[in-house]
GROMACS .gro file of C-alpha atoms in nm:
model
  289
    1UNK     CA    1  11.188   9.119  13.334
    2UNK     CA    2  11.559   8.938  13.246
    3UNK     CA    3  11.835   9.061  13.448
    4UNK     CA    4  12.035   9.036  13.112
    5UNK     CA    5  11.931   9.096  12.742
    6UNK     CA    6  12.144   8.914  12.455
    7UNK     CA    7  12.148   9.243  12.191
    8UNK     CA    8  12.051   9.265  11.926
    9UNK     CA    9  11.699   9.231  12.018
   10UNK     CA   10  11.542   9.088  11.789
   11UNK     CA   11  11.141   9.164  11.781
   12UNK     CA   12  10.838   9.112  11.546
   13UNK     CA   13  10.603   9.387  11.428
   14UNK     CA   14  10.318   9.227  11.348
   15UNK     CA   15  10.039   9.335  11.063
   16UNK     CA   16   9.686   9.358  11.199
   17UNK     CA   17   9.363   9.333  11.005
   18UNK     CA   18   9.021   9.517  11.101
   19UNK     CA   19   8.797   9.234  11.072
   20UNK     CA   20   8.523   9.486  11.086
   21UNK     CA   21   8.496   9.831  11.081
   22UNK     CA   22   8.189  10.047  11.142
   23UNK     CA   23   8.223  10.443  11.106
   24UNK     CA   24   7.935  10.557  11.337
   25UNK     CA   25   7.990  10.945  11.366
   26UNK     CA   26   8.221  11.201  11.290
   27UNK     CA   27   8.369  11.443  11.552
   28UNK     CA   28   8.332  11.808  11.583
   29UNK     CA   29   8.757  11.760  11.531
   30UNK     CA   30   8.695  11.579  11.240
   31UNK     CA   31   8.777  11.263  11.328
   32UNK     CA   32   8.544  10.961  11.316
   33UNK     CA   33   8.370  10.787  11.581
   34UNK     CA   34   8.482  10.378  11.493
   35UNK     CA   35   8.357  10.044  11.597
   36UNK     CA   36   8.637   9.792  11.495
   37UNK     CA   37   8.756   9.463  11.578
   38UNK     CA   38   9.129   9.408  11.539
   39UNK     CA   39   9.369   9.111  11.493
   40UNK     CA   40   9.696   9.071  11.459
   41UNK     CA   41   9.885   8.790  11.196
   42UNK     CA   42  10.196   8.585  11.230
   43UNK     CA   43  10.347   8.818  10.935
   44UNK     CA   44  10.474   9.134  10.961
   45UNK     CA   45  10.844   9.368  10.997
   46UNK     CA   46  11.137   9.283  11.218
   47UNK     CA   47  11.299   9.566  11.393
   48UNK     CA   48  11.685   9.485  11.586
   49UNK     CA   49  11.765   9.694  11.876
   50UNK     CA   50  12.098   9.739  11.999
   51UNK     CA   51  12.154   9.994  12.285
   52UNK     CA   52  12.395  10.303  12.228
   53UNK     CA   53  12.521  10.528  12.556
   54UNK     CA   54  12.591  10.847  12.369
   55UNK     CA   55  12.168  10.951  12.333
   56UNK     CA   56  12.164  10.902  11.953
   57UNK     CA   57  11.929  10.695  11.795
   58UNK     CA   58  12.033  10.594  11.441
   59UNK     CA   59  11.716  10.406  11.193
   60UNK     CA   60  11.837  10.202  10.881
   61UNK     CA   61  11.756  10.162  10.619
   62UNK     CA   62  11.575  10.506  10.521
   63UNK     CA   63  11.249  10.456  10.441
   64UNK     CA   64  11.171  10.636  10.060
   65UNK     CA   65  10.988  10.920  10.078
   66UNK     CA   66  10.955  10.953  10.495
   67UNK     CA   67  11.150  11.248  10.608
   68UNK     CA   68  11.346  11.090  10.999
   69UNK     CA   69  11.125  11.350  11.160
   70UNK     CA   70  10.829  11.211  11.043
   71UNK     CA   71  10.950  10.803  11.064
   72UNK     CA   72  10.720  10.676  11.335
   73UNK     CA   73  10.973  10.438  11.485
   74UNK     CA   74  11.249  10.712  11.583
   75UNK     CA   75  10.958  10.892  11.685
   76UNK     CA   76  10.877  10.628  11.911
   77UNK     CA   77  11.211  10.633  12.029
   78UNK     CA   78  11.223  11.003  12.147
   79UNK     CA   79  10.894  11.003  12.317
   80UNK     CA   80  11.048  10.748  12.549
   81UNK     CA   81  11.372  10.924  12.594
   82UNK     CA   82  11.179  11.188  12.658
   83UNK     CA   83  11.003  11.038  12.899
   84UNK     CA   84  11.271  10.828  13.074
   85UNK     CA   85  11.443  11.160  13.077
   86UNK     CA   86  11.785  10.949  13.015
   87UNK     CA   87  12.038  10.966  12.784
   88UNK     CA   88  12.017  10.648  12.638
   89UNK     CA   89  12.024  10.547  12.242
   90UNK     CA   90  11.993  10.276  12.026
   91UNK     CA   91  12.077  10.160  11.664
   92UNK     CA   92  11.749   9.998  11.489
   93UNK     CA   93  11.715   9.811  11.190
   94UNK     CA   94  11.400   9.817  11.036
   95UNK     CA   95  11.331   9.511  10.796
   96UNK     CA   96  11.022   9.613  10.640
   97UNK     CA   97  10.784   9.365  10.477
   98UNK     CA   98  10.423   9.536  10.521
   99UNK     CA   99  10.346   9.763  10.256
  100UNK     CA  100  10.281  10.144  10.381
  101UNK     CA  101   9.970  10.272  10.316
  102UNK     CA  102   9.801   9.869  10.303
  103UNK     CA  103   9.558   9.930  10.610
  104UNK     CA  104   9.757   9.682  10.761
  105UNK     CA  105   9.890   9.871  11.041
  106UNK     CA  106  10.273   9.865  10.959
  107UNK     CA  107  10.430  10.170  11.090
  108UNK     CA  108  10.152  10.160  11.419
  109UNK     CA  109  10.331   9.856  11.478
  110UNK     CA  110  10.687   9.937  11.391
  111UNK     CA  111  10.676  10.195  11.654
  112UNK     CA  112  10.447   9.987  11.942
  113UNK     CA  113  10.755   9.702  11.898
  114UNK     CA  114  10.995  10.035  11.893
  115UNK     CA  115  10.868  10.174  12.258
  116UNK     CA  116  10.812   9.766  12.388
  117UNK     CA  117  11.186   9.678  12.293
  118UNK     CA  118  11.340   9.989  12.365
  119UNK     CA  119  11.133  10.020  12.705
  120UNK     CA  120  11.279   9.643  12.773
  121UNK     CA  121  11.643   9.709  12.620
  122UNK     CA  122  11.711  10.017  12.840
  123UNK     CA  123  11.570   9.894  13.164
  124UNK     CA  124  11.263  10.178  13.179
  125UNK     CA  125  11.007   9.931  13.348
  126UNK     CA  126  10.752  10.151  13.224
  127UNK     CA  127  10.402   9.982  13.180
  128UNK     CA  128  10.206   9.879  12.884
  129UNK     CA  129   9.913  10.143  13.000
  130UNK     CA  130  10.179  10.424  12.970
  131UNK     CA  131  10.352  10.256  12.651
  132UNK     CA  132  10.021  10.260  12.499
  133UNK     CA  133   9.928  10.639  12.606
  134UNK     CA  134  10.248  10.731  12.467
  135UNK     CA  135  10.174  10.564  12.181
  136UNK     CA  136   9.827  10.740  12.156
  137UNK     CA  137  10.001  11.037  12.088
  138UNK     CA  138  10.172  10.868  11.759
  139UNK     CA  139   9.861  10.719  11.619
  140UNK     CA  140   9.559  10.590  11.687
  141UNK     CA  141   9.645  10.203  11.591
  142UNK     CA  142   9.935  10.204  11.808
  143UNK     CA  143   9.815  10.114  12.148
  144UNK     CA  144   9.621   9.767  12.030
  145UNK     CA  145   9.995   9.669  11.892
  146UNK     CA  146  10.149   9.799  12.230
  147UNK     CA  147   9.847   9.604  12.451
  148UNK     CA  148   9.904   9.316  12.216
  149UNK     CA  149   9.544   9.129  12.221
  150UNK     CA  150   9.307   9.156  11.961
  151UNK     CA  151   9.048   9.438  12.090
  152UNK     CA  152   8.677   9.555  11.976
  153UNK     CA  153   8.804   9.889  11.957
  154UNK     CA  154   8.575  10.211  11.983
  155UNK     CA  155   8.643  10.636  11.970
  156UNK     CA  156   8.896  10.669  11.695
  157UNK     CA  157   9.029  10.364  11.777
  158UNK     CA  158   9.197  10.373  12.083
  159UNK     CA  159   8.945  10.213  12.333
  160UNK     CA  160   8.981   9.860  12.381
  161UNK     CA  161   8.860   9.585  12.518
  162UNK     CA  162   9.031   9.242  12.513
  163UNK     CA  163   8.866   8.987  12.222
  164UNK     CA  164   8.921   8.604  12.153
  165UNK     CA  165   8.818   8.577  11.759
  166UNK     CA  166   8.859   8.307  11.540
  167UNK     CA  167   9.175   8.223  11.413
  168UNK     CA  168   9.155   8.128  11.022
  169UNK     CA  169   9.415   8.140  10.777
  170UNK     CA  170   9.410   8.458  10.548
  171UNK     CA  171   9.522   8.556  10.210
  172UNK     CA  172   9.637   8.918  10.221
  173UNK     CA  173   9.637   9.092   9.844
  174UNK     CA  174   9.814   9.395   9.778
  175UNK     CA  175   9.622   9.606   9.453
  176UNK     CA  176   9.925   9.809   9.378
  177UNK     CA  177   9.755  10.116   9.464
  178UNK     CA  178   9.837  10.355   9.746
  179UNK     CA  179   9.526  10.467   9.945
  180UNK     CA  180   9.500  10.762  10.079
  181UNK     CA  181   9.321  10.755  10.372
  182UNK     CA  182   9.265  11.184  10.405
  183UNK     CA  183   9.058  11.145  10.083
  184UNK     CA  184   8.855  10.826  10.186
  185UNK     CA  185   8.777  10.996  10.546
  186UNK     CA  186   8.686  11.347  10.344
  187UNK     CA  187   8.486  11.145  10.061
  188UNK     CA  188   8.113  11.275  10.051
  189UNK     CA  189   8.007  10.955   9.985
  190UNK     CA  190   8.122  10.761  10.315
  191UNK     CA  191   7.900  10.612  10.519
  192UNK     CA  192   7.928  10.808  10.860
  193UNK     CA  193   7.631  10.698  11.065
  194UNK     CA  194   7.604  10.348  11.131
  195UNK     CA  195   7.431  10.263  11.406
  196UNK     CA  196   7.626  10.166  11.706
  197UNK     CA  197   7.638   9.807  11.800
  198UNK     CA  198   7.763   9.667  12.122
  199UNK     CA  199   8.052   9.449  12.103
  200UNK     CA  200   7.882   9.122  12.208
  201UNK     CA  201   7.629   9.125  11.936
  202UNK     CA  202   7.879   9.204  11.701
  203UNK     CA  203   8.056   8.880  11.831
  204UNK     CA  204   7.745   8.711  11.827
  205UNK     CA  205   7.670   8.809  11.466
  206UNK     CA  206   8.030   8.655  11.358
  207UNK     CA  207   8.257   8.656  11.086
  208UNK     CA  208   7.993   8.608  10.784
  209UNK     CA  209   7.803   8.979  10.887
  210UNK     CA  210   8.112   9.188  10.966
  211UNK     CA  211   8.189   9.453  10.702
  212UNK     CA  212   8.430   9.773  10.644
  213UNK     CA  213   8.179  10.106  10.603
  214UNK     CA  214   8.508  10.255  10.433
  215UNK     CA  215   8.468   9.956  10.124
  216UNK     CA  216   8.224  10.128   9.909
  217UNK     CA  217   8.426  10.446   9.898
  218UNK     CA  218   8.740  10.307   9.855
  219UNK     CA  219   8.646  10.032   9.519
  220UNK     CA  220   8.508  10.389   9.385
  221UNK     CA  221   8.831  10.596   9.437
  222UNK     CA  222   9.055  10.299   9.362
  223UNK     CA  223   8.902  10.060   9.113
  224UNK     CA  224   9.205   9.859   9.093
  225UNK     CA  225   9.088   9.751   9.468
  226UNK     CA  226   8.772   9.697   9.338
  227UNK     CA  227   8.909   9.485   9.113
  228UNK     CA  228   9.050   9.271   9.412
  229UNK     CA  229   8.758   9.260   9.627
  230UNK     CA  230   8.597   9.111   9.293
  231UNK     CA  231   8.810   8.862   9.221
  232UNK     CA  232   8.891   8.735   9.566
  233UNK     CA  233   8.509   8.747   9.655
  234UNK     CA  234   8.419   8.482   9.430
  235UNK     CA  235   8.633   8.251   9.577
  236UNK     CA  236   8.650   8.321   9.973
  237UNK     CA  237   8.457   8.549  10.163
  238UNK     CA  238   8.708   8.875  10.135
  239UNK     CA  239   8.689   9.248  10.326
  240UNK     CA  240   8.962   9.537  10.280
  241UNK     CA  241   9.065   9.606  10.595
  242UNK     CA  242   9.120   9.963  10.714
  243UNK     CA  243   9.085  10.204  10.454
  244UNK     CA  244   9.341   9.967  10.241
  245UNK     CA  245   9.457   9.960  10.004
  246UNK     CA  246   9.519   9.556  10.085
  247UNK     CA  247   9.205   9.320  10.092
  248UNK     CA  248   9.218   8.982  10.277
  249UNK     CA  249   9.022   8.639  10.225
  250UNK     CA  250   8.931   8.417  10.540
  251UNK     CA  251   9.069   8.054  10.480
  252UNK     CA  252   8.960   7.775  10.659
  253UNK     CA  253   9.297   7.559  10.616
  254UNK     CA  254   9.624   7.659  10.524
  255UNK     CA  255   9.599   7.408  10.240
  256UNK     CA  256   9.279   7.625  10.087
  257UNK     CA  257   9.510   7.986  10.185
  258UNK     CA  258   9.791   7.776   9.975
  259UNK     CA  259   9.524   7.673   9.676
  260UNK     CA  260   9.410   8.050   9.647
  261UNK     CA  261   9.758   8.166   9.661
  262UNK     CA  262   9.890   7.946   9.347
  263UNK     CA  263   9.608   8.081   9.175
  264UNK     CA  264   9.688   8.437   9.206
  265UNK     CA  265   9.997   8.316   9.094
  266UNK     CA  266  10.155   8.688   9.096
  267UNK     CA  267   9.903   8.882   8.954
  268UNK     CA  268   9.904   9.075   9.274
  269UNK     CA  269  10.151   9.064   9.575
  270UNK     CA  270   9.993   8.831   9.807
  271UNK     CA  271  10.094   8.621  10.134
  272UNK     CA  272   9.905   8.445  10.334
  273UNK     CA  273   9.937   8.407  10.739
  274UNK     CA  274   9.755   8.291  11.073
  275UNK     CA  275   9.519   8.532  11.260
  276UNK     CA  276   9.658   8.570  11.601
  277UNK     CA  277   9.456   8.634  11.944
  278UNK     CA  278   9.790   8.738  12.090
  279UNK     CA  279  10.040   8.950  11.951
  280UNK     CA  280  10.406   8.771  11.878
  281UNK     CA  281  10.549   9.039  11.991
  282UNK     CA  282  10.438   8.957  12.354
  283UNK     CA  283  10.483   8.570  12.319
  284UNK     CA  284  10.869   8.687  12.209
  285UNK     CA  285  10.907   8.899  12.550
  286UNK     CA  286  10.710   8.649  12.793
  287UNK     CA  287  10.400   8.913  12.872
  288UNK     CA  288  10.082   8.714  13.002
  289UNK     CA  289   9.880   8.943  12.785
   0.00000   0.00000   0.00000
């Protein structure tokens, strides 16, 4: 750890795509029993941390339509002042580029970059392990953003184990829709009992067999992500990721990403980015992760 740290800091919350996701039970809680394999891109927010002495912790901009007791990144912040049991605070912009609500992992990662910066910016030393259990208790997609290496992930989410995928180029399409992922997890319809895999066959099976058990339920509630997977489907092999609402197509080449990007051409929101093995938020803070 530096000795010194220039503020702001300055640190990337990256988005993260399920490359596959299996839904394989459904607990007596209610929550469902995953099989998953994450990966993070080299797009996402940037959140600026600059360390305060009188406790407070001040967020800007507001986000529209989160209440600040509900914002995931101050949230972040008083789990680890509680936890440090100091009386430290911090002013943190949030520049927001993920969409909420895209299945892209946004505010799990706002608040994994919120307890890694602030844990570095105000001298904690506390580990990743209890980062990430502290994280746990903010959401389930937190600690693979927090551990910051692509993971087969199992239970709800929150068991991993260290991956090396592929690394194509992806187009990431926004529908316009907002997904609510209460109603796809309640949905009759979705498919709750896949059978589980281990994670070596599902790396052995590779990219062209992975799928997203939510998809089906989703195109039916939302046909304007239908109408994505479509389109995008003819051209690249394409998978929503999460319970969406955004759908991504594997690129070989940055030069195809760029060809299926001019042909959109607006009629959705769409970027495309590099599928990471290792989070950037560790390669900006030197972790051998």
């Amino acid at each position: 750890m530096p000795t010194s740290i220039r503020e702001p800091l300055v640190l990337p919350a990256p988005a993260k795509l399920n490359r596959m996701l299996h839904i394989i039970g459904r607990r007596p809680d209610g929550y469902h029993e995953l099989q998953t394999l994450f990966q993070f891109l080299d797009h996402g927010d940037t959140l600026r941390l600059s360390s305060r002495t009188d406790g407070e912790l001040r967020l800007t901009p507001e986000l529209p339509g989160v209440a600040a007791e509900e914002n995931l990144v101050l949230r972040a912040a008083r789990a680890l002042q509680q936890e440090s049991g100091r009386r430290l605070g911090a002013d943190i912009h949030l520049e927001k580029r993920l969409p909420m609500g895209g299945g892209l992992g946004g505010g799990s990662s706002d608040a994994a970059t919120a307890l890694v910066g602030l844990n570095r910016l105000w001298g904690l030393g506390l580990t990743l392990e209890r980062l990430a259990e502290l994280g746990l208790s903010l959401g389930a997609d937190v600690p693979v953003f927090v551990r910051g290496h692509a993971a087969w992930g199992e239970g709800i989410g929150e068991r991993l184990t260290p991956v090396e995928l592929d690394t194509p180029w992806f187009v990431v399409v926004h529908p316009g829709v907002a997904v609510s992922t209460p109603a796809v997890f309640g949905a009759a319809e979705l498919t709750r009992h896949t059978p589980p895999i281990t994670m070596a066959r599902a790396l052995q099976g590779g990219a062209s067999s992975w799928r997203n058990d939510c998809e089906a339920t989703v195109r039916r509630l939302y046909p304007p992500v239908a109408e994505v997977i479509d389109w995008l489907s003819e051209r690249a092999p394409s998978l929503l990721t999460g319970t969406g609402a955004c759908v991504f197509s594997r690129l070989p080449r940055e030069v195809d990403a760029d060809r299926l990007l001019a042909e959109i051409d607006g009629r959705w929101p769409a970027f495309k980015a590099r599928g990471l093995n290792r989070s950037p938020l560790h390669e900006v803070l030197g972790f051998n992760s």
